XYZ file of C-alpha atoms in Angstrom:
750
model
C 47.105 42.499 -61.795
C 48.734 40.949 -64.781
C 49.222 43.148 -67.828
C 49.785 42.451 -71.471
C 53.357 42.147 -72.712
C 54.764 45.316 -74.123
C 54.524 45.416 -77.900
C 57.792 45.136 -79.686
C 58.223 47.734 -82.455
C 60.312 47.170 -85.564
C 64.027 47.268 -85.110
C 65.064 50.632 -86.518
C 67.370 53.469 -85.649
C 65.600 56.726 -84.771
C 67.137 59.894 -86.332
C 68.605 62.301 -83.797
C 66.138 65.053 -84.612
C 63.192 62.691 -84.271
C 64.592 61.349 -80.975
C 64.767 64.872 -79.624
C 61.168 65.475 -80.608
C 60.081 62.196 -79.024
C 61.924 63.037 -75.810
C 60.149 66.368 -75.656
C 56.806 64.604 -76.093
C 57.602 62.109 -73.370
C 58.617 64.946 -71.055
C 55.312 66.606 -71.826
C 53.563 63.336 -70.851
C 55.290 63.403 -67.472
C 55.216 67.112 -66.616
C 52.487 68.763 -68.708
C 50.539 71.327 -66.646
C 46.895 70.616 -65.959
C 44.413 72.574 -68.012
C 41.384 74.029 -66.407
C 38.082 72.773 -67.649
C 35.967 69.759 -66.963
C 35.853 66.322 -68.484
C 36.686 64.593 -71.684
C 35.011 66.183 -74.647
C 32.595 63.757 -76.242
C 32.157 63.429 -80.001
C 35.772 63.871 -81.012
C 36.028 63.533 -84.771
C 38.316 60.908 -86.120
C 41.333 62.226 -88.026
C 43.393 60.541 -90.621
C 40.829 57.749 -91.289
C 39.447 56.946 -94.712
C 35.835 57.814 -95.447
C 33.325 56.621 -97.972
C 31.240 59.753 -98.373
C 33.659 62.513 -97.455
C 32.598 62.521 -93.783
C 35.237 62.303 -91.060
C 33.916 58.887 -89.948
C 32.161 56.152 -91.905
C 28.484 55.509 -91.214
C 29.003 51.961 -89.954
C 31.754 52.763 -87.423
C 29.630 54.411 -84.755
C 26.928 51.672 -84.613
C 29.656 49.019 -84.491
C 31.457 50.750 -81.610
C 28.212 51.331 -79.762
C 27.139 47.722 -80.159
C 30.442 46.489 -78.711
C 30.708 49.110 -75.981
C 33.863 50.676 -77.411
C 34.797 54.308 -76.876
C 37.403 56.408 -78.672
C 39.981 58.889 -77.457
C 42.359 61.481 -78.928
C 45.416 62.714 -77.071
C 47.136 65.867 -78.289
C 50.672 65.113 -77.252
C 52.082 68.616 -77.704
C 49.357 70.385 -75.759
C 48.859 67.368 -73.412
C 45.122 67.429 -73.882
C 43.155 64.174 -73.748
C 39.689 64.047 -75.304
C 37.182 61.221 -75.715
C 33.585 60.390 -76.589
C 30.750 59.715 -74.149
C 31.328 55.958 -74.116
C 34.970 56.469 -73.142
C 33.831 58.687 -70.270
C 31.413 56.017 -69.114
C 34.005 53.261 -69.382
C 36.531 55.330 -67.415
C 33.898 56.392 -64.875
C 34.630 60.097 -65.351
C 32.491 62.889 -63.999
C 32.431 66.553 -64.810
C 35.061 68.480 -62.860
C 36.973 65.393 -61.854
C 39.278 65.173 -64.864
C 41.361 68.039 -66.242
C 42.142 66.248 -69.577
C 45.900 65.980 -68.841
C 47.978 62.807 -69.005
C 48.954 63.259 -65.329
C 45.293 63.307 -64.287
C 44.652 60.218 -66.380
C 47.538 58.322 -64.751
C 46.319 59.365 -61.312
C 43.086 57.487 -61.961
C 44.835 54.164 -62.417
C 45.600 51.502 -59.853
C 49.032 52.198 -58.309
C 50.326 48.858 -59.562
C 49.158 49.478 -63.150
C 50.092 53.177 -63.655
C 53.853 52.539 -64.163
C 53.146 49.893 -66.798
C 50.798 52.157 -68.760
C 53.254 55.101 -68.560
C 56.140 52.963 -69.790
C 54.222 51.612 -72.766
C 52.931 55.024 -73.831
C 56.421 56.526 -73.574
C 57.816 53.856 -75.832
C 55.030 54.242 -78.371
C 55.623 58.002 -78.491
C 59.355 57.535 -78.843
C 58.993 55.010 -81.666
C 55.913 56.504 -83.347
C 54.268 53.109 -82.837
C 51.244 51.630 -81.148
C 50.606 50.414 -77.639
C 47.964 48.726 -75.571
C 47.441 47.883 -71.916
C 45.064 46.372 -69.424
C 44.658 48.379 -66.243
C 42.388 48.834 -63.253
C 40.661 52.021 -62.184
C 38.474 52.976 -59.254
C 35.124 54.605 -59.973
C 33.857 57.486 -57.830
C 31.578 55.061 -55.977
C 34.590 53.017 -54.901
C 34.001 49.988 -57.103
C 36.965 48.557 -58.966
C 36.775 48.331 -62.767
C 39.130 47.185 -65.457
C 39.771 48.836 -68.844
C 41.599 47.853 -71.989
C 42.857 50.409 -74.534
C 44.657 50.286 -77.839
C 46.193 53.386 -79.438
C 48.561 54.523 -82.187
C 50.865 57.551 -82.284
C 50.507 59.785 -85.355
C 53.257 62.093 -86.641
C 52.993 65.589 -88.186
C 54.448 66.654 -91.491
C 57.889 66.825 -89.934
C 57.781 63.273 -88.551
C 57.266 64.375 -85.000
C 54.855 62.692 -82.549
C 51.714 64.759 -82.611
C 48.702 62.752 -81.500
C 47.661 59.355 -80.132
C 44.274 58.025 -81.191
C 42.650 54.797 -80.141
C 39.850 52.844 -78.511
C 38.919 51.854 -74.951
C 36.508 49.135 -73.760
C 35.370 47.813 -70.417
C 37.186 44.677 -69.140
C 35.578 44.423 -65.680
C 34.042 41.046 -66.522
C 37.472 39.811 -67.421
C 38.787 41.262 -64.147
C 36.162 39.361 -62.182
C 36.995 36.195 -64.048
C 40.636 36.614 -63.200
C 39.864 37.351 -59.585
C 37.523 34.380 -59.405
C 40.124 32.172 -61.053
C 42.689 33.342 -58.516
C 40.300 32.725 -55.655
C 39.501 29.257 -56.973
C 43.179 28.454 -57.389
C 43.871 29.610 -53.831
C 40.878 27.657 -52.551
C 42.011 24.497 -54.384
C 45.464 24.878 -52.905
C 43.964 25.410 -49.462
C 41.748 22.334 -49.866
C 44.678 20.255 -51.057
C 46.652 21.392 -48.036
C 43.661 20.640 -45.810
C 43.369 17.077 -47.125
C 47.073 16.516 -46.449
C 46.798 17.912 -42.927
C 43.618 15.950 -42.232
C 45.205 12.748 -43.514
C 48.239 13.341 -41.304
C 46.150 14.111 -38.218
C 43.857 11.121 -38.753
C 46.808 8.810 -39.362
C 48.227 9.847 -35.991
C 44.910 9.232 -34.198
C 45.309 5.986 -32.263
C 42.021 5.494 -30.446
C 38.397 6.075 -31.429
C 38.359 9.037 -29.075
C 41.336 10.512 -30.927
C 39.565 10.128 -34.281
C 36.428 11.837 -32.938
C 38.478 14.704 -31.540
C 40.376 15.243 -34.801
C 37.213 15.138 -36.918
C 35.229 17.562 -34.764
C 38.106 20.059 -34.783
C 38.728 20.057 -38.545
C 38.609 23.564 -40.131
C 36.988 22.836 -43.502
C 38.303 25.388 -46.048
C 35.816 27.503 -47.986
C 32.741 26.053 -46.265
C 33.094 26.382 -42.495
C 30.406 24.099 -41.040
C 28.223 24.987 -38.082
C 27.942 21.430 -36.826
C 29.966 18.192 -37.019
C 28.930 14.759 -35.743
C 30.806 11.449 -35.918
C 28.833 8.270 -35.193
C 29.660 4.586 -35.524
C 27.193 1.906 -36.552
C 27.065 -1.149 -34.296
C 24.342 -3.786 -34.650
C 22.071 -1.336 -36.459
C 22.429 1.321 -33.752
C 24.163 4.660 -33.906
C 26.807 5.430 -31.295
C 27.677 9.116 -31.226
C 31.461 9.278 -30.829
C 31.912 13.041 -30.948
C 30.122 16.240 -31.903
C 30.744 19.961 -32.159
C 28.194 22.734 -32.667
C 25.430 20.683 -31.046
C 24.301 20.776 -27.409
C 24.646 17.382 -25.677
C 20.868 17.142 -25.215
C 20.396 17.221 -29.010
C 22.587 14.133 -29.356
C 20.832 12.011 -26.707
C 17.875 10.973 -28.928
C 20.295 9.550 -31.511
C 22.869 7.907 -29.222
C 22.567 4.109 -28.997
C 19.249 4.130 -30.848
C 18.255 2.096 -33.911
C 18.852 3.869 -37.207
C 15.510 4.263 -38.977
C 15.592 3.133 -42.631
C 13.897 6.377 -43.694
C 16.614 8.566 -42.215
C 19.062 10.228 -44.651
C 21.965 8.707 -42.703
C 20.477 5.251 -43.359
C 20.196 6.048 -47.072
C 23.837 7.170 -47.169
C 24.961 3.949 -45.480
C 22.664 1.767 -47.566
C 23.783 3.240 -50.914
C 27.430 3.801 -49.888
C 27.083 7.347 -51.236
C 26.866 10.783 -49.591
C 23.495 12.471 -49.174
C 23.428 16.269 -49.613
C 20.417 18.315 -48.524
C 20.470 22.022 -49.364
C 17.375 23.371 -47.540
C 14.928 22.460 -44.829
C 12.155 22.246 -47.429
C 14.174 19.701 -49.361
C 14.690 17.671 -46.177
C 10.956 17.705 -45.416
C 10.091 16.709 -48.982
C 12.665 13.911 -49.340
C 12.415 12.459 -45.816
C 8.947 13.187 -44.432
C 9.108 10.408 -41.826
C 12.413 11.651 -40.367
C 11.394 15.310 -40.536
C 9.389 15.534 -37.252
C 12.378 14.514 -35.138
C 14.575 17.051 -36.914
C 11.968 19.830 -36.740
C 12.039 19.695 -32.940
C 15.636 20.908 -32.957
C 15.222 23.486 -35.696
C 18.893 24.515 -35.745
C 20.239 23.632 -39.163
C 19.235 24.384 -42.748
C 21.625 22.249 -44.832
C 23.236 18.857 -44.276
C 25.762 16.468 -45.747
C 25.585 12.827 -44.584
C 28.842 11.043 -45.395
C 28.914 7.231 -45.104
C 31.984 5.704 -43.498
C 32.902 2.584 -45.443
C 36.006 0.527 -44.707
C 36.885 -2.667 -46.594
C 33.477 -2.585 -48.248
C 31.645 -2.589 -44.924
C 29.758 0.414 -43.489
C 31.025 1.290 -40.024
C 29.356 4.639 -39.382
C 28.400 8.041 -40.686
C 29.608 11.594 -40.222
C 27.399 14.654 -40.489
C 28.379 18.112 -41.720
C 25.651 20.728 -41.228
C 25.134 24.443 -41.887
C 22.885 27.071 -40.325
C 21.896 28.578 -43.681
C 20.808 27.082 -46.989
C 23.829 25.715 -48.801
C 24.032 24.121 -52.216
C 27.449 22.556 -52.421
C 29.235 22.630 -55.738
C 31.113 19.706 -57.256
C 34.446 20.627 -55.662
C 32.895 20.946 -52.205
C 31.146 17.606 -52.536
C 34.361 15.966 -53.678
C 36.178 17.435 -50.698
C 33.605 16.101 -48.229
C 33.550 12.681 -49.897
C 37.335 12.471 -49.670
C 37.192 13.490 -46.028
C 34.637 10.775 -45.339
C 36.955 8.171 -46.830
C 39.859 9.325 -44.663
C 37.731 9.302 -41.512
C 36.412 5.821 -42.336
C 39.891 4.325 -42.671
C 41.092 6.029 -39.508
C 38.015 4.971 -37.536
C 38.327 1.348 -38.656
C 41.952 1.284 -37.586
C 41.148 2.944 -34.255
C 38.319 0.497 -33.513
C 40.660 -2.405 -34.135
C 43.244 -0.809 -31.867
C 40.687 -0.263 -29.090
C 39.470 -3.848 -29.391
C 43.028 -5.190 -29.166
C 43.754 -2.886 -26.255
C 40.628 -4.008 -24.394
C 41.498 -7.656 -25.036
C 45.042 -7.114 -23.841
C 43.933 -5.156 -20.802
C 41.364 -7.802 -19.883
C 43.859 -10.617 -20.281
C 46.414 -8.697 -18.262
C 43.891 -8.093 -15.482
C 43.148 -11.806 -15.347
C 46.823 -12.735 -15.262
C 47.789 -10.256 -12.551
C 46.449 -10.388 -8.978
C 43.075 -8.678 -8.673
C 44.009 -7.317 -5.255
C 47.125 -7.327 -3.121
C 46.509 -9.127 0.195
C 46.898 -7.137 3.376
C 49.516 -8.509 5.768
C 49.807 -7.038 9.285
C 53.130 -5.308 9.829
C 53.776 -4.338 6.199
C 52.241 -1.986 3.616
C 52.446 -2.763 -0.102
C 51.798 -0.827 -3.309
C 51.858 -2.071 -6.906
C 51.786 -0.484 -10.356
C 51.578 -1.932 -13.853
C 52.260 0.163 -16.959
C 51.641 -1.364 -20.374
C 54.030 -0.675 -23.225
C 53.480 2.588 -25.102
C 52.922 0.776 -28.410
C 52.002 -2.634 -29.710
C 49.567 -5.114 -28.179
C 50.130 -3.680 -24.677
C 50.426 -7.111 -23.082
C 53.489 -9.013 -22.047
C 55.102 -11.258 -19.499
C 55.772 -8.824 -16.648
C 54.093 -9.685 -13.356
C 54.124 -9.071 -9.628
C 52.645 -10.958 -6.686
C 52.337 -10.707 -2.926
C 51.988 -14.094 -1.187
C 50.978 -14.504 2.477
C 53.218 -17.188 4.014
C 52.861 -19.470 7.027
C 53.646 -17.768 10.313
C 52.232 -14.410 9.158
C 55.162 -13.572 6.890
C 54.927 -12.407 3.288
C 56.581 -13.291 -0.022
C 57.278 -10.761 -2.780
C 57.518 -11.811 -6.430
C 58.532 -9.713 -9.425
C 59.269 -11.282 -12.805
C 59.369 -10.940 -16.561
C 58.784 -13.700 -19.112
C 60.741 -13.394 -22.346
C 58.684 -11.839 -25.148
C 55.889 -9.302 -25.497
C 52.869 -11.145 -26.817
C 49.935 -13.298 -25.810
C 52.168 -16.393 -25.598
C 54.422 -14.663 -23.079
C 51.386 -13.559 -21.091
C 50.044 -17.121 -20.990
C 53.357 -18.476 -19.726
C 53.473 -15.687 -17.161
C 50.075 -16.715 -15.804
C 51.089 -20.339 -15.396
C 54.424 -19.474 -13.821
C 52.871 -16.977 -11.419
C 50.369 -19.535 -10.137
C 53.051 -22.240 -9.762
C 55.467 -19.958 -7.940
C 52.694 -18.739 -5.662
C 51.768 -22.311 -4.801
C 55.382 -23.244 -3.990
C 55.763 -20.208 -1.756
C 52.426 -20.738 0.032
C 53.457 -24.291 0.886
C 56.175 -22.831 3.114
C 59.215 -23.750 1.012
C 62.286 -21.556 1.589
C 63.132 -18.970 -1.099
C 65.878 -21.037 -2.763
C 63.577 -24.052 -3.061
C 60.723 -21.907 -4.398
C 62.939 -20.534 -7.136
C 64.445 -23.918 -8.038
C 61.026 -25.541 -8.330
C 59.720 -22.658 -10.448
C 62.687 -23.046 -12.808
C 62.029 -26.767 -13.203
C 58.332 -26.057 -13.776
C 59.062 -23.589 -16.596
C 61.557 -25.977 -18.177
C 58.974 -28.787 -18.106
C 56.503 -26.569 -19.987
C 58.887 -26.771 -22.974
C 57.938 -23.323 -24.279
C 61.404 -22.206 -25.433
C 60.903 -19.187 -23.172
C 62.799 -18.173 -20.078
C 61.882 -15.776 -17.314
C 63.764 -13.518 -14.950
C 62.501 -13.297 -11.403
C 63.257 -12.032 -7.902
C 61.610 -13.695 -4.923
C 61.933 -12.227 -1.450
C 60.557 -13.643 1.788
C 60.029 -10.946 4.393
C 60.013 -11.899 8.067
C 57.290 -9.598 9.280
C 58.199 -10.232 12.909
C 61.562 -8.509 12.759
C 62.062 -7.126 9.232
C 64.567 -9.582 7.764
C 64.431 -10.188 3.999
C 65.652 -13.396 2.314
C 66.015 -12.656 -1.395
C 66.732 -14.949 -4.344
C 67.449 -13.587 -7.817
C 67.165 -15.459 -11.138
C 68.649 -13.173 -13.785
C 66.532 -10.272 -12.582
C 67.311 -6.814 -11.221
C 68.618 -6.159 -7.714
C 66.145 -4.606 -5.275
C 66.390 -0.991 -4.173
C 65.805 -0.083 -0.523
C 64.669 3.291 0.743
C 66.282 3.668 4.166
C 64.811 5.368 7.208
C 66.874 8.523 6.564
C 65.395 8.893 3.042
C 68.434 7.631 1.131
C 68.176 4.890 -1.482
C 70.627 2.043 -2.044
C 70.792 -0.889 -4.442
C 71.086 -4.108 -2.422
C 73.292 -6.670 -4.211
C 71.595 -10.068 -4.288
C 73.463 -13.176 -5.380
C 72.144 -14.023 -8.818
C 71.446 -17.225 -10.698
C 70.382 -18.190 -14.179
C 66.922 -17.158 -15.409
C 64.095 -19.577 -14.771
C 63.787 -22.360 -17.310
C 67.376 -22.169 -18.569
C 68.922 -24.794 -16.270
C 66.334 -26.965 -14.474
C 68.909 -28.176 -11.905
C 70.152 -24.698 -11.024
C 70.630 -24.129 -7.288
C 69.947 -20.599 -6.136
C 71.648 -18.851 -3.262
C 69.847 -16.698 -0.722
C 70.935 -13.175 0.219
C 69.813 -11.900 3.597
C 69.388 -8.235 4.554
C 67.446 -6.409 7.253
C 64.966 -3.544 7.298
C 64.323 -1.006 9.999
C 60.754 0.127 10.670
C 59.579 2.478 7.912
C 62.085 1.263 5.308
C 60.809 0.255 1.883
C 61.871 -2.436 -0.599
C 61.394 -1.515 -4.282
C 61.220 -4.279 -6.916
C 60.701 -3.563 -10.619
C 61.120 -5.010 -14.095
C 63.691 -3.770 -16.588
C 61.217 -1.598 -18.531
C 61.573 1.028 -15.799
C 65.361 1.283 -15.814
C 66.401 0.311 -19.340
C 65.497 1.639 -22.805
C 67.078 2.300 -26.184
C 68.239 5.731 -25.056
C 69.040 4.788 -21.432
C 71.525 2.201 -20.175
C 71.053 0.189 -16.993
C 73.373 2.295 -14.825
C 71.598 5.493 -15.806
C 68.232 3.859 -15.210
C 69.188 2.714 -11.715
C 70.542 6.180 -10.920
C 67.213 7.725 -11.946
C 65.317 5.133 -9.940
C 67.381 5.781 -6.811
C 66.866 9.511 -7.252
C 63.090 9.038 -7.418
C 63.077 6.649 -4.447
C 65.192 8.903 -2.250
C 63.104 12.028 -2.711
C 61.280 13.561 0.214
C 57.850 12.113 1.017
C 54.937 13.605 2.964
C 54.744 12.416 6.545
C 51.876 10.517 8.078
C 48.891 12.827 8.354
C 50.309 15.443 5.970
C 48.570 13.882 2.975
C 45.311 11.929 2.660
C 47.261 9.255 0.785
C 49.747 6.826 2.245
C 53.343 7.927 1.555
C 54.085 4.602 -0.144
C 51.375 5.360 -2.725
C 52.926 8.775 -3.350
C 56.303 7.083 -3.822
C 54.851 4.516 -6.236
C 53.230 7.251 -8.329
C 56.455 9.219 -8.440
C 58.464 6.227 -9.631
C 55.876 5.233 -12.231
C 55.554 8.793 -13.547
C 59.091 8.607 -14.965
C 57.821 6.322 -17.707
C 54.040 6.880 -17.692
C 54.135 9.716 -20.262
C 56.368 7.912 -22.749
C 54.386 6.724 -25.777
C 57.576 5.241 -27.246
C 58.079 2.823 -24.342
C 58.711 -0.623 -25.812
C 58.396 -2.760 -22.683
C 55.907 -3.223 -19.884
C 56.711 -2.130 -16.351
C 55.789 -3.972 -13.173
C 56.498 -2.208 -9.886
C 56.167 -3.628 -6.347
C 56.879 -1.730 -3.137
C 56.789 -3.075 0.434
C 57.313 -0.994 3.557
C 58.059 -2.762 6.839
C 56.034 -0.887 9.414
C 57.329 -2.888 12.368
C 55.214 -4.570 15.010
C 52.336 -2.783 16.705
C 53.458 -0.556 19.559
C 57.030 -0.446 18.306
C 57.982 -3.757 19.995
C 59.049 -6.785 17.980
C 56.783 -9.803 18.007
C 58.223 -12.343 20.460
C 57.596 -15.539 18.554
C 59.495 -17.152 15.718
C 57.998 -20.101 13.873
C 59.570 -21.897 10.933
C 59.134 -25.173 9.040
C 62.351 -27.018 8.186
C 62.284 -29.334 5.178
C 63.555 -32.838 5.794
C 66.132 -32.574 3.011
C 66.820 -28.870 3.443
C 69.902 -28.828 5.637
C 70.833 -25.321 4.441
C 67.678 -24.078 6.140
C 69.251 -24.791 9.525
C 71.883 -22.125 8.919
C 69.214 -19.629 7.928
C 67.226 -20.489 11.022
C 70.200 -19.777 13.277
C 70.530 -16.309 11.724
C 66.833 -15.592 12.201
C 67.006 -16.698 15.827
C 69.973 -14.425 16.500
C 68.145 -11.399 15.038
C 64.974 -12.230 16.951
C 66.686 -12.498 20.323
C 68.515 -9.200 19.815
C 65.273 -7.460 18.949
C 63.498 -9.052 21.901
C 66.102 -7.591 24.249
C 67.733 -10.851 25.354
C 70.973 -10.706 23.389
C 72.792 -12.537 26.206
C 70.903 -15.715 25.261
C 71.971 -15.675 21.608
C 74.971 -18.013 21.741
C 73.396 -20.638 23.961
C 70.021 -20.581 22.236
C 71.608 -20.813 18.789
C 73.704 -23.817 19.796
C 70.898 -25.751 21.472
C 68.332 -24.959 18.774
C 70.747 -26.190 16.113
C 71.201 -29.445 18.022
C 67.466 -30.099 18.348
C 66.673 -29.258 14.730
C 69.597 -31.321 13.398
C 68.545 -34.261 15.556
C 64.972 -34.082 14.201
C 66.128 -33.881 10.595
C 68.665 -36.670 10.820
C 66.569 -39.206 12.683
C 63.179 -38.719 10.997
C 61.863 -38.771 7.446
C 59.462 -35.837 7.779
C 59.692 -32.047 8.062
C 60.259 -30.403 11.425
C 58.507 -27.350 12.911
C 60.631 -24.918 14.914
C 59.044 -22.468 17.377
C 60.740 -19.962 19.669
C 58.731 -17.890 22.192
C 59.793 -15.350 24.798
C 57.723 -15.070 27.953
C 58.049 -12.223 30.447
C 57.094 -12.317 34.056
C 55.584 -9.181 35.614
C 58.129 -6.701 36.992
C 58.131 -4.857 40.295
C 56.119 -1.929 38.941
C 58.942 0.290 37.847
C 58.370 1.777 34.411
C 61.857 1.273 33.037
C 62.220 -2.312 34.272
C 60.602 -5.398 32.809
C 60.101 -8.741 34.532
C 62.181 -11.879 34.223
C 62.379 -13.239 30.636
C 62.044 -16.922 29.746
C 62.855 -18.297 26.274
C 61.180 -21.521 25.248
C 62.298 -23.306 22.053
C 60.284 -26.247 20.659
C 61.029 -28.609 17.766
C 58.160 -30.813 16.599
C 58.388 -33.837 14.295
C 56.133 -36.726 13.332
C 58.408 -39.554 14.442
C 57.469 -41.767 17.385
C 61.146 -42.583 17.991
C 62.193 -40.834 21.180
C 65.707 -39.511 21.675
C 68.018 -41.526 23.924
C 70.626 -39.886 26.075
C 73.960 -41.755 25.939
C 77.555 -41.120 26.887
C 79.804 -41.022 23.787
C 83.398 -42.042 23.861
C 86.279 -39.665 23.362
C 86.542 -40.520 19.681
C 82.817 -40.432 18.959
C 81.616 -37.885 16.398
C 78.016 -37.752 17.661
C 75.858 -38.351 20.681
C 76.658 -35.107 22.542
C 73.556 -33.125 21.521
C 71.329 -34.006 24.470
C 74.296 -33.682 26.818
C 74.721 -30.061 25.692
C 71.020 -29.416 26.080
C 70.994 -30.861 29.553
C 74.110 -28.973 30.583
C 73.218 -25.508 29.217
C 69.439 -25.284 29.366
C 67.508 -24.275 32.460
C 65.051 -27.022 31.598
C 64.342 -29.423 28.756
C 62.103 -32.359 27.868
C 60.188 -34.421 25.333
C 56.403 -34.403 24.994
C 54.158 -36.692 22.912
C 51.829 -35.117 20.330
C 49.548 -37.964 19.297
C 51.505 -38.502 16.103
C 55.094 -37.554 16.742
C 56.722 -35.665 19.579
C 57.862 -32.235 20.737
C 61.346 -31.569 22.157
C 61.893 -28.359 24.061
C 64.291 -26.387 26.201
C 64.089 -23.156 28.161
C 66.583 -20.409 28.968
C 66.131 -17.616 31.485
C 67.390 -14.032 31.367
C 67.546 -11.487 34.157
C 65.571 -8.247 33.623
C 67.610 -5.483 31.925
C 64.980 -2.867 31.072
C 62.552 -2.693 28.198
C 63.040 -4.843 25.091
C 64.805 -3.177 22.195
C 62.578 -1.448 19.701
C 62.051 -3.218 16.405
């Protein structure tokens, strides 16, 4: 407790003899023995004071002291005896037998923090023959804390020595309470100021409406802890309860999504743009009789504060603060709640806008991306899309799975430049165009080239990166084309992960005449191709090499086997890859992820048919076809036919392309004759290759000269094939040849 400043006496030099006497008096103050006897003696006469009638005290002094509650005391310094009147005893809270009239007993009554101050001031007054005063606290016998003020002066004897101290005491408990209350109010104001800062910070960090409701219902209001909190938005005249604490859910049901009655206090708060405070249930019933019956059914609360939520001059909701007991809020408490309502209103308005933008972005993204991934026999796919951690949460990343002619499948992963609605619109157009090109049966290089020209023709000043891969489902061969995008990652059968280098070209839309090169690689049954956009492997704090290393680590981890988990292992792998970035709220780019696992043909045997369309102007496709035929024959277990079949098939396809103006259809089938019944031995194998075109011009066999550069195709077919011929097809023709292979056991597994 604060005390008065020590009085400063006049600057003078104390004679040595007087100093010795003062020191003796001070020592007596500290060490004087207690005297037996009880209490302070009331009615001590006043000494050394002037009188009007010869009495020791004037007639007017006692009534004046009594009227002001002032008591007097007299301390004999030499004998260390302290005496006082009855008012002093009452002010000090003394009882008979409790006080032995010594200075030590008096100091023992004081608060431990105040006793040293009082002792020091009295010692100085005795030493200087001056006056002193102090404010101190004392504890009454009942335990209550009181405060006392005293003022005294030291009197000297005839020899100039300190003899007595006389003075007055008066009760200062009211002042003590005022100081305590002022301290409490100052602490409460500081706590409320700190609360407003913390609430403003928490509400500013709330992103969604759900976040705002959670923050509001968890706020610890200082000085007036509420028993119930409710946050509700106003939409089309109806209340939507967003969050509540201190109320059972069944109490909120009658108010949720119901019209707000004009006689309800919440309606008045919204209508007047001012808080409504209700201190008692009687006041509620008197002010809002029509709304009272609905409230009376609950019967939980006794005081309420309805705070309107107003943002940009428009009411958007109301929040309720309620108490179980009657509560009349003072001006500071009302100001605090009004300020809180303003903060909640601004935060809720911002969160509603964010949720609306997020819903718009999510809806647009759902429309742009495939609703479902088609199921293709022989492969299993899994896709993931993660929106950016901030911003509009919509961009140009996309994936697609396209069923192709012949039962094969095309994989598309891409990213349009930018992260806005414009980029998303371009992405939608480009995805549809690329899907159409692929579904028409164009080879990967042609699909990518046409998509690039399409984007350039849109004249959007945007480019896009893309990887397109055509997967031969029959025997697991992948033909990949890359336009400025990332290389694919393959999870091998042994669980390892490798980045497959794919020859790259310029991004789509940069150079309309760009020609893209195809990279071919094979999959074994159970191996998985992983395609992703750069948001997964690149960030401000992560370079591309580090990102690919993390991706390969996630891809190569151990997966549950078939039957060990209710989920397909490819779904587990997709979740594990996506989880690397799913928890990052600072992610600046979207992530598209596409996984395809080649399961192999049913029964573990490769399908024994290969069917491909060859574009009339696509001579490079012939080379790709030869490679596919070689892989197919090896997987079918007739590797000895590879060289001959490749040569003759090339001759037939080249002949159809050169001498017609339409596309050609290539088909290779392997037929097996029944064996002799032995398990390990299959029957005789017969390969039939057909090339169909729409030309009615039949091939003519001729004998070329030694210097001729053409004309030997049919001669080779006739010489090497076991049989060949030409068949009409109504419009066009079909050329074919057959090769036979001796049985060598079961076909190789795919």
